[in-house]
Coordinates of C-alpha atoms in Angstrom, one line a residue:
M30 CA 30.8 15.4 18.0
W31 CA 33.2 14.0 15.4
V32 CA 30.9 11.1 14.5
R33 CA 28.0 13.5 13.9
N34 CA 29.8 15.7 11.6
F35 CA 31.3 12.6 9.7
F36 CA 28.0 11.2 8.9
A37 CA 26.2 14.2 8.4
S38 CA 28.7 16.0 6.2
A39 CA 26.8 19.1 6.8
T40 CA 26.7 21.9 9.4
P41 CA 23.6 22.4 11.3
N42 CA 21.7 25.5 10.9
S43 CA 22.0 27.8 13.7
M44 CA 18.4 28.2 15.2
T45 CA 17.1 31.0 17.4
Q46 CA 14.7 30.3 20.3
G47 CA 11.9 31.6 17.9
N48 CA 12.7 29.2 15.4
I49 CA 13.0 26.3 17.7
Q50 CA 9.7 27.3 19.4
L51 CA 8.0 27.6 15.9
E52 CA 9.5 24.3 14.9
A53 CA 8.1 22.5 18.2
E54 CA 4.4 24.1 17.3
V55 CA 4.7 22.8 13.8
A56 CA 5.7 19.3 14.9
Q57 CA 2.7 19.2 17.3
H58 CA 0.7 19.9 14.3
V59 CA 2.1 17.4 12.3
V60 CA 1.7 14.5 14.9
N61 CA -2.0 15.2 14.9
G62 CA -2.4 15.2 11.2
Y63 CA -1.4 16.8 8.0
S64 CA -3.9 19.5 7.7
T65 CA -4.6 20.4 11.6
G66 CA -3.9 24.3 11.9
S67 CA -2.5 26.9 9.7
F68 CA 0.9 25.0 8.5
P69 CA 1.0 23.9 5.1
V70 CA 3.1 20.7 4.6
N71 CA 5.5 22.7 2.6
Q72 CA 6.8 24.5 5.6
V73 CA 7.0 21.5 7.9
P74 CA 10.7 20.4 8.5
T75 CA 11.4 17.3 6.7
I76 CA 12.5 15.5 10.0
H77 CA 8.9 16.0 11.5
L78 CA 7.1 14.8 8.3
A79 CA 9.4 11.6 8.6
R80 CA 8.3 10.9 12.1
S81 CA 4.7 11.5 10.9
V82 CA 4.7 9.2 8.1
G83 CA 6.7 6.5 10.4
I84 CA 4.1 6.6 12.8
N85 CA 1.1 6.6 10.8
T86 CA 2.6 3.8 8.9
L87 CA 2.6 1.7 12.1
Y88 CA -1.1 2.4 12.6
Q89 CA -1.9 1.3 9.0
I90 CA 0.2 -2.0 9.7
G91 CA -1.6 -2.4 13.0
A92 CA -5.1 -2.1 11.3
Q93 CA -3.9 -5.0 8.6
L94 CA -2.7 -7.1 11.4
A95 CA -5.8 -7.0 13.7
P96 CA -8.1 -8.8 11.2
A97 CA -5.7 -11.2 10.5
L98 CA -5.1 -12.3 14.3
A99 CA -8.9 -12.2 14.8
A100 CA -9.3 -14.7 11.8
I101 CA -6.9 -17.1 13.5
G102 CA -9.3 -17.6 16.4
A103 CA -12.7 -17.2 14.8
I104 CA -12.4 -19.3 11.8
P105 CA -12.2 -22.6 13.7
I106 CA -15.3 -21.6 15.7
L107 CA -17.2 -20.6 12.4
L108 CA -16.1 -24.2 10.7
R109 CA -17.1 -25.9 13.9
H110 CA -20.8 -24.4 14.2
L111 CA -21.4 -23.9 10.5
G112 CA -19.8 -26.7 9.0
P113 CA -17.4 -26.5 5.8
E114 CA -20.3 -25.8 3.3
A115 CA -22.3 -23.2 5.3
Y116 CA -18.8 -21.6 5.9
G117 CA -17.8 -21.6 2.2
V118 CA -20.8 -19.7 2.0
V119 CA -20.1 -17.2 4.5
T120 CA -16.6 -16.6 2.3
L121 CA -18.6 -15.7 -0.4
F122 CA -20.0 -12.8 1.7
S123 CA -16.9 -11.5 2.6
T124 CA -15.4 -11.9 -1.1
A125 CA -18.3 -9.9 -2.5
L126 CA -17.8 -7.2 -0.1
I127 CA -14.1 -7.0 -1.2
Y128 CA -15.0 -7.1 -4.9
F129 CA -17.8 -4.3 -4.0
A130 CA -15.0 -2.1 -2.8
M131 CA -13.4 -2.2 -6.4
L132 CA -16.4 -0.3 -7.9
D133 CA -14.9 3.2 -6.7
L134 CA -13.2 3.2 -9.9
G135 CA -10.2 4.8 -8.5
L136 CA -12.2 7.8 -7.3
G137 CA -11.2 7.0 -3.6
R138 CA -7.4 7.8 -4.4
A139 CA -8.6 10.6 -6.7
T140 CA -10.5 12.2 -3.9
T141 CA -7.3 11.8 -1.6
R142 CA -5.0 13.5 -4.3
F143 CA -7.2 16.5 -5.4
V144 CA -8.4 17.3 -1.7
A145 CA -4.9 17.1 -0.5
Q146 CA -3.6 19.5 -3.0
S147 CA -6.5 21.7 -2.5
T148 CA -6.0 21.9 1.3
E149 CA -2.4 22.5 0.9
N150 CA -3.1 25.5 -1.3
G151 CA -5.9 26.8 1.0
C152 CA -8.6 26.4 -1.5
S153 CA -11.5 25.6 0.7
K154 CA -14.1 25.7 -2.1
D155 CA -12.0 23.2 -4.3
V156 CA -12.1 20.9 -1.4
A157 CA -15.8 21.2 -1.1
R158 CA -16.1 20.6 -4.7
Y159 CA -14.0 17.6 -4.9
F160 CA -15.3 15.9 -1.9
W161 CA -19.0 16.1 -2.7
S162 CA -18.6 15.5 -6.2
S163 CA -16.8 12.3 -5.6
L164 CA -19.3 11.5 -2.6
L165 CA -22.3 12.0 -4.6
L166 CA -21.1 10.0 -7.8
L167 CA -19.9 7.2 -5.6
T168 CA -23.2 6.9 -3.8
G169 CA -25.3 7.1 -6.9
A170 CA -23.1 4.3 -8.6
G171 CA -23.3 2.3 -5.3
L172 CA -27.3 2.8 -5.3
M173 CA -27.5 1.6 -9.1
V174 CA -25.2 -1.6 -8.7
G175 CA -26.6 -2.4 -5.6
L176 CA -30.3 -2.4 -7.0
G177 CA -29.3 -4.6 -10.1
F178 CA -27.4 -6.9 -7.6
L179 CA -30.6 -7.2 -5.9
F180 CA -32.5 -8.5 -9.0
A181 CA -29.8 -10.9 -9.8
V182 CA -29.3 -12.7 -6.6
P183 CA -31.9 -15.6 -7.4
A184 CA -30.1 -16.4 -10.6
V185 CA -26.5 -16.0 -9.2
V186 CA -27.3 -18.3 -6.2
S187 CA -29.2 -20.7 -8.2
H188 CA -27.3 -21.2 -11.2
F189 CA -23.8 -19.9 -10.7
L190 CA -22.7 -20.6 -7.2
K191 CA -23.9 -24.2 -7.0
I192 CA -25.0 -24.0 -3.2
P193 CA -26.3 -27.2 -1.6
P194 CA -30.1 -27.0 -1.6
A195 CA -30.0 -27.2 2.1
Y196 CA -28.5 -23.6 2.1
S197 CA -30.0 -22.1 -0.9
R198 CA -32.9 -20.2 0.6
S199 CA -30.9 -18.7 3.5
A200 CA -28.1 -17.9 1.0
I201 CA -30.6 -15.9 -1.2
E202 CA -31.9 -13.9 1.9
S203 CA -28.5 -13.4 3.0
F204 CA -27.1 -12.0 -0.4
Y205 CA -30.3 -9.6 -0.5
L206 CA -28.9 -8.2 2.8
I207 CA -25.2 -8.0 1.4
S208 CA -26.6 -6.0 -1.5
V209 CA -27.6 -3.4 0.9
T210 CA -24.2 -2.3 2.0
I211 CA -23.1 -1.7 -1.7
P212 CA -23.9 2.2 -1.6
L213 CA -22.1 1.9 1.9
V214 CA -19.1 0.4 0.6
T215 CA -18.6 2.9 -2.5
M216 CA -19.6 6.0 -0.3
M217 CA -16.7 4.7 2.1
A218 CA -14.1 5.2 -0.7
A219 CA -14.9 9.0 -0.8
L220 CA -15.1 9.2 3.0
R221 CA -11.8 7.4 3.4
G222 CA -10.1 9.4 0.6
F223 CA -10.8 12.5 2.5
L224 CA -9.7 11.3 5.8
E225 CA -6.4 10.2 4.3
A226 CA -6.1 13.7 2.5
A227 CA -6.6 15.1 5.9
G228 CA -3.8 12.8 7.7
R229 CA -6.3 11.1 10.0
F230 CA -4.4 7.8 9.7
P231 CA -4.6 7.2 13.5
F232 CA -8.4 7.5 13.5
L233 CA -8.7 5.5 10.0
S234 CA -6.5 2.8 11.4
A235 CA -8.4 2.6 14.9
V236 CA -11.7 2.2 12.9
T237 CA -10.4 -0.2 10.3
A238 CA -8.8 -2.7 12.8
I239 CA -11.9 -2.6 15.0
T240 CA -14.4 -3.3 12.4
G241 CA -11.8 -5.6 10.0
A242 CA -11.5 -7.8 13.4
G243 CA -15.2 -7.5 13.9
M244 CA -15.8 -9.1 10.7
Y245 CA -14.5 -12.4 12.1
I246 CA -15.2 -12.1 15.9
V247 CA -19.1 -10.8 15.5
P248 CA -19.9 -13.6 13.1
A249 CA -18.3 -16.1 15.7
I250 CA -20.3 -15.0 18.5
V251 CA -23.3 -14.7 16.3
V252 CA -22.9 -18.6 15.3
V253 CA -22.1 -19.5 19.1
A254 CA -25.4 -18.0 20.1
G255 CA -27.4 -20.3 17.4
G256 CA -27.5 -17.9 14.6
G257 CA -27.4 -19.1 10.9
L258 CA -26.1 -17.7 7.5
V259 CA -28.7 -14.9 7.5
S260 CA -27.5 -13.8 11.3
V261 CA -24.0 -13.7 9.9
A262 CA -25.0 -11.6 6.9
A263 CA -27.0 -9.1 9.2
S264 CA -23.8 -8.8 11.4
Y265 CA -21.5 -7.8 8.2
V266 CA -24.3 -5.2 7.4
A267 CA -24.3 -3.8 10.8
L268 CA -20.4 -3.5 10.8
R269 CA -20.5 -1.7 7.3
V270 CA -23.0 0.6 8.7
A271 CA -20.9 1.2 11.6
M272 CA -17.9 1.7 9.7
T273 CA -19.6 4.2 7.4
T274 CA -20.8 6.1 10.5
A275 CA -17.8 6.3 12.1
F276 CA -16.0 7.6 8.8
G277 CA -18.8 10.1 8.3
I278 CA -18.1 11.3 12.0
G279 CA -14.3 11.6 11.5
C280 CA -15.0 13.7 8.4
L281 CA -17.2 16.0 10.5
R282 CA -14.6 16.7 13.0
V283 CA -11.9 17.6 10.4
K284 CA -11.0 21.3 11.0
D285 CA -12.0 23.3 7.7
R286 CA -14.1 20.5 6.5
P287 CA -16.6 21.2 3.7
S288 CA -20.1 22.6 4.4
L289 CA -22.9 20.3 4.7
R290 CA -24.6 21.7 1.6
P291 CA -23.8 19.1 -1.4
T292 CA -22.2 20.6 -4.4
L293 CA -21.7 18.6 -7.8
D294 CA -19.3 20.1 -9.7
W295 CA -18.9 18.6 -13.5
D296 CA -15.2 20.0 -13.8
A297 CA -13.9 18.6 -10.6
L298 CA -15.8 15.2 -11.6
Q299 CA -14.4 15.1 -14.9
R300 CA -10.7 15.5 -13.6
M301 CA -11.3 12.9 -10.9
V302 CA -12.8 10.3 -13.2
S303 CA -9.9 10.9 -15.4
F304 CA -7.4 10.3 -12.9
G305 CA -9.3 7.3 -11.4
G306 CA -10.1 5.7 -14.7
W307 CA -6.4 5.3 -15.6
L308 CA -5.9 4.1 -12.2
S309 CA -8.4 1.5 -12.4
V310 CA -7.0 0.4 -15.7
S311 CA -3.3 0.0 -14.1
N312 CA -4.9 -1.7 -11.1
V313 CA -6.9 -4.3 -13.2
I314 CA -4.1 -5.0 -15.4
G315 CA -1.3 -5.1 -12.5
T316 CA -3.6 -7.4 -10.7
A317 CA -4.1 -9.8 -13.8
M318 CA -0.2 -9.9 -14.0
V319 CA 0.2 -10.7 -10.2
Y320 CA -2.3 -13.8 -10.3
G321 CA -2.6 -14.6 -13.9
D322 CA 0.8 -16.1 -14.0
R323 CA -0.4 -18.9 -11.8
F324 CA -3.2 -19.8 -14.2
L325 CA -0.9 -19.9 -17.3
L326 CA 1.6 -22.2 -15.0
G327 CA -1.2 -24.5 -14.1
S328 CA -2.2 -24.8 -17.8
F329 CA 0.9 -26.1 -19.0
L330 CA 2.9 -27.4 -16.3
G331 CA 0.2 -28.8 -13.9
M332 CA -0.7 -28.3 -10.2
L333 CA 2.5 -29.5 -8.8
A334 CA 4.5 -26.3 -10.4
V335 CA 1.6 -23.9 -9.5
T336 CA 2.4 -25.1 -5.6
S337 CA 6.2 -24.7 -5.7
Y338 CA 5.6 -21.3 -7.5
S339 CA 2.7 -19.8 -5.7
M340 CA 3.4 -20.7 -2.2
P341 CA 6.8 -19.0 -1.7
L342 CA 5.3 -16.1 -3.6
D343 CA 2.3 -15.8 -1.2
V344 CA 3.9 -15.8 1.7
I345 CA 7.0 -13.4 0.8
G346 CA 3.8 -11.1 -0.8
R347 CA 2.9 -10.5 2.8
I348 CA 5.9 -8.2 3.0
Q349 CA 3.9 -5.9 0.6
I350 CA 1.5 -5.3 3.6
V351 CA 4.2 -3.3 5.1
I352 CA 5.1 -1.2 1.9
S353 CA 1.4 -0.9 0.6
S354 CA 0.7 0.8 4.4
F355 CA 3.7 3.0 3.9
C356 CA 2.5 4.2 0.5
A357 CA -1.0 4.9 1.7
V358 CA 0.6 7.2 4.2
L359 CA 2.9 8.8 1.6
F360 CA 0.5 9.6 -1.1
P361 CA -1.4 12.3 0.3
L362 CA 1.9 13.9 1.3
L363 CA 3.4 13.7 -1.9
S364 CA 0.2 15.1 -3.3
R365 CA 0.3 18.2 -1.2
L366 CA 4.0 18.7 -2.0
D367 CA 3.0 18.3 -5.8
G368 CA 0.0 20.7 -5.6
A369 CA 2.2 23.3 -3.9
D370 CA 4.8 22.8 -6.5
S371 CA 7.4 22.4 -3.7
Q372 CA 11.1 21.8 -4.4
R373 CA 10.9 19.3 -1.5
F374 CA 8.9 16.6 -3.6
K375 CA 12.1 15.0 -4.6
P376 CA 13.9 14.9 -1.4
V377 CA 10.9 13.6 0.3
Y378 CA 10.5 10.9 -2.4
R379 CA 14.2 10.0 -2.4
A380 CA 14.1 10.0 1.6
A381 CA 11.1 7.3 1.3
M382 CA 13.3 5.3 -1.0
A383 CA 16.3 5.4 1.3
F384 CA 14.1 4.1 4.2
V385 CA 12.5 1.4 2.3
L386 CA 15.8 0.1 0.7
S387 CA 17.9 0.4 4.1
L388 CA 15.0 -1.8 5.8
I389 CA 14.2 -4.2 3.1
T390 CA 17.7 -5.2 1.7
P391 CA 18.9 -6.7 5.3
L392 CA 15.5 -8.5 5.6
A393 CA 15.7 -10.0 2.2
V394 CA 19.3 -11.0 2.6
S395 CA 18.7 -12.6 5.9
A396 CA 15.7 -14.6 4.5
I397 CA 17.4 -15.7 1.4
L398 CA 20.4 -17.2 3.6
L399 CA 18.0 -19.1 5.8
S400 CA 15.4 -19.9 3.3
P401 CA 16.4 -23.6 2.5
F402 CA 16.3 -24.2 6.2
L403 CA 13.1 -22.3 6.7
M404 CA 11.3 -23.9 3.6
R405 CA 12.2 -27.5 5.2
L406 CA 10.9 -26.4 8.5
W407 CA 7.7 -25.3 7.2
L408 CA 6.9 -27.7 4.3
R409 CA 9.0 -30.6 5.6
E410 CA 9.1 -33.5 3.0
R411 CA 6.9 -31.6 0.7
T412 CA 9.8 -29.1 0.2
T413 CA 11.0 -29.1 -3.7
P414 CA 14.4 -27.5 -4.8
E415 CA 12.2 -25.6 -7.2
A416 CA 10.2 -24.0 -4.4
V417 CA 13.5 -23.1 -2.6
F418 CA 14.9 -21.6 -5.6
A419 CA 11.6 -19.5 -6.4
A420 CA 11.5 -18.4 -2.6
Q421 CA 14.9 -17.0 -3.4
V422 CA 14.4 -15.1 -6.4
F423 CA 11.0 -13.7 -5.0
L424 CA 13.0 -12.4 -2.0
A425 CA 15.6 -10.8 -4.2
G426 CA 12.9 -9.3 -6.3
S427 CA 11.0 -8.1 -3.1
I428 CA 13.8 -5.1 -2.9
V429 CA 12.8 -3.9 -6.3
Q430 CA 9.2 -4.6 -6.1
A431 CA 9.0 -2.5 -2.7
M432 CA 10.9 0.5 -4.5
A433 CA 8.5 0.1 -7.7
S434 CA 5.5 0.7 -5.2
I435 CA 7.1 4.0 -4.0
S436 CA 7.8 5.2 -7.5
F437 CA 4.2 4.1 -8.7
T438 CA 2.8 6.3 -5.7
A439 CA 5.1 9.2 -6.7
L440 CA 3.7 9.1 -10.2
H441 CA 0.2 9.0 -8.9
A442 CA 0.9 11.9 -6.7
R443 CA 2.2 13.8 -9.8
G444 CA -1.2 13.1 -11.4
R445 CA 0.1 10.8 -14.0
S446 CA -1.9 7.5 -13.3
D447 CA -2.1 7.4 -17.3
L448 CA 1.3 6.8 -17.5
T449 CA 1.2 4.0 -15.1
A450 CA -1.6 2.4 -17.0
W451 CA 0.2 2.5 -20.3
V452 CA 3.2 0.9 -18.9
H453 CA 1.0 -1.9 -17.7
V454 CA -0.9 -2.1 -21.0
A455 CA 2.4 -2.5 -22.9
E456 CA 4.0 -4.9 -20.4
F457 CA 1.3 -7.3 -20.0
P458 CA 1.1 -9.2 -23.5
L459 CA 4.9 -9.2 -23.3
Y460 CA 5.1 -10.5 -19.8
C461 CA 2.6 -13.2 -20.8
G462 CA 4.6 -14.4 -23.9
V463 CA 7.8 -14.5 -22.3
F464 CA 6.5 -16.1 -19.2
F465 CA 5.1 -19.0 -21.2
W466 CA 8.4 -19.7 -23.0
A467 CA 10.5 -19.6 -19.7
A468 CA 7.9 -21.7 -17.9
T469 CA 7.7 -24.3 -20.8
H470 CA 11.5 -24.5 -21.3
F471 CA 12.8 -24.1 -17.9
G472 CA 9.9 -24.9 -15.6
V473 CA 9.2 -23.1 -12.1
R474 CA 12.8 -21.7 -12.0
G475 CA 12.3 -20.0 -15.3
A476 CA 9.0 -18.8 -14.4
A477 CA 10.2 -17.2 -11.3
L478 CA 13.2 -15.5 -13.1
I479 CA 10.9 -13.8 -15.6
W480 CA 8.9 -12.6 -12.6
F481 CA 12.0 -11.0 -11.3
G482 CA 12.8 -9.6 -14.6
R483 CA 9.2 -8.0 -14.9
V484 CA 9.6 -6.3 -11.5
I485 CA 12.9 -4.8 -12.8
V486 CA 11.3 -3.6 -15.9
D487 CA 8.3 -2.1 -13.7
F488 CA 10.4 -0.2 -11.4
A489 CA 13.0 1.2 -14.2
C490 CA 9.9 2.3 -16.3
M491 CA 8.4 4.3 -13.1
V492 CA 12.0 5.8 -12.4
F493 CA 12.3 7.0 -16.0
L494 CA 8.8 8.5 -16.0
L495 CA 9.4 10.4 -13.0
K496 CA 12.9 11.7 -14.1
V497 CA 11.0 12.7 -17.5
Q498 CA 8.0 14.3 -15.4
E499 CA 10.6 16.7 -13.8
R500 CA 11.5 18.3 -17.1
T501 CA 15.3 18.9 -16.0
R502 CA 18.2 18.1 -18.1
G503 CA 20.6 15.5 -16.9
L504 CA 21.0 11.6 -17.4
L505 CA 18.0 9.4 -16.8
V506 CA 20.0 7.4 -14.4
T507 CA 19.0 8.3 -10.9
P508 CA 20.5 7.2 -7.5
E509 CA 17.6 4.9 -6.8
L510 CA 18.2 2.8 -9.7
A511 CA 21.0 1.0 -7.6
A512 CA 18.1 -0.9 -6.1
I513 CA 18.1 -3.1 -9.3
L514 CA 21.9 -4.0 -8.7
I515 CA 21.5 -4.8 -5.3
S516 CA 18.6 -7.0 -6.0
V517 CA 20.9 -8.8 -8.8
L518 CA 23.8 -9.1 -6.3
V519 CA 21.6 -10.4 -3.7
L520 CA 20.1 -13.1 -6.3
I521 CA 23.7 -14.3 -7.4
T522 CA 24.9 -14.4 -3.8
A523 CA 21.7 -16.9 -2.9
V524 CA 22.0 -19.0 -6.1
V525 CA 25.8 -19.5 -6.3
R526 CA 26.2 -19.6 -2.4
P527 CA 30.0 -19.1 -2.2
A528 CA 31.7 -20.2 0.9
S529 CA 31.6 -16.8 2.2
T530 CA 27.8 -16.2 1.6
I531 CA 27.1 -14.6 5.0
L532 CA 30.0 -12.1 4.6
I533 CA 28.9 -11.2 1.0
G534 CA 25.6 -10.5 2.2
T535 CA 26.9 -8.2 5.1
A536 CA 28.8 -6.4 2.7
I537 CA 25.9 -5.9 0.4
C538 CA 23.8 -4.4 3.3
L539 CA 26.8 -2.2 4.5
L540 CA 27.1 -0.9 0.9
T541 CA 23.4 -0.2 0.5
W542 CA 23.2 1.7 3.5
L543 CA 26.3 3.6 2.6
W544 CA 24.7 4.4 -0.9
T545 CA 21.3 5.5 0.5
W546 CA 23.1 7.6 3.0
R547 CA 25.2 9.6 0.8
M548 CA 23.2 9.5 -2.4
L549 CA 19.5 9.4 -1.6
L550 CA 19.4 11.6 1.7
D551 CA 19.8 15.3 1.4
P552 CA 22.4 16.9 3.6
N553 CA 19.9 18.7 5.9
L554 CA 18.0 15.2 6.7
R555 CA 21.3 13.6 7.2
T556 CA 22.5 16.1 9.9
R557 CA 19.3 15.4 11.8
V558 CA 19.5 11.6 11.6
A559 CA 23.0 12.0 12.5
S560 CA 22.1 13.9 15.6
A561 CA 19.4 11.5 16.5
V562 CA 21.7 8.5 16.2
T563 CA 24.3 10.2 18.6
S564 CA 21.5 11.3 21.1
P565 CA 19.3 7.9 21.6
V566 CA 17.5 9.5 24.7
T567 CA 16.6 12.7 22.8
T568 CA 15.6 10.6 20.1
F569 CA 13.2 8.3 22.0
T570 CA 11.7 11.5 23.4
W571 CA 11.1 12.9 20.2
I572 CA 9.5 9.8 18.6
L573 CA 7.3 9.8 21.5
G574 CA 6.2 13.5 20.5
A575 CA 7.2 15.0 23.8
N576 CA 8.0 18.5 23.6
R577 CA 11.8 19.2 23.9
T578 CA 11.6 23.0 24.0
R579 CA 9.8 23.9 27.2

């Protein structure tokens, strides 16, 4: 008991039997999705929201891993039966589908935000307006782009892709089939946005995992059965049709879904296009900063420098799969709290910060300490000191980068995608100029350190803008900015490598946990977490969703 009281620093509220029964009932609804039943998210206890976000994040991660595992087994089969040149054409099919998904112009996330807020406020008419407006616009845009691509296929295949003559005809026929999927891909953005707003992450993850794995498994089966490029393209089309159908059925099964009578509302459309447009600007420039630095590095230092820089960055970047999955679940929740003008927006946001910071810091510290050994084990004689240094910098920066993703998500939930876009617009030319100077003077090490500085500036700007959005008096320095200091300390420890490196790394992790506990978590949540830590059996039962109040 004294341990619980020490860590919680708060007295649990006394609860009547009626309170406990209501809490259990609300928790059951939260497990099934944010909007199942008559309980607004603003009335759900934070601890139950935390469980729902955690479980849904695991679903999202599973949906990301399933295609990767399928690719490991399917790619060798495709290469063996198709040959390297034909397989290169197949990769163009999947690449085209990825680019088609970017045609939603941010309306998928806009649908999530506005539908989530309308659901939280109980405005069913607004839900219908936003859903149907985005669905109709995206479907129409997909049809126009698909028709244009259909006419452009012969010229693209013949003059731009340099496909071998032996595969030219089948490639043209295949791309004709792929063009049929463009309206489906854009339509899915609206359907997915609606399902995310409704909190149907288990269903979304299951469909995404099955169809994502099918994008590798089904073509492998097709080529083993004797099919060629056209058959592989047809299998891609079938999978997209199945995915769109599944999303549509999922939308029909949402309680209090919009009626099946389409409604095009220009005011709703204007609000979503404004939000999504700024979001697209931010995404385009952000992607350019993420990948453009490699082209700059290659243009004046050569391919060896690009290899030393990009290999560790690509591997460490896979950490963002976990963070992006977490943010995808967090966004509709924060949007609903913002729509309800809830005072719980900040506690939930900071709880997310605390969770990610507490998790990623020990992972980064452990990976940094082991990075020289792991790099030699992975690359053997191809390991260079520059690559090891870059890996350590990127690992230290991954702490701040993960925190910046959460602040980025929170700003979007506040509806200020324009602010994040302006930050990236201002940041891009400065980053390119400083990156050029550092790379030409200090090589890969200088380039890696400038990347580290950019993610720190990115995070600081997002946090300051969120603070300004609160319109409250006080200093702009907030507790979550401690992540910057933690990243710098981790980097210094890795580069200097004192004799007591392990001890210092352990101390950094312990101080990080103490800081997040005392400064980022609110007292009520600390109480519940302390109770969970001191009652592991009850905690395990609660995580599984079992009813503790029979």
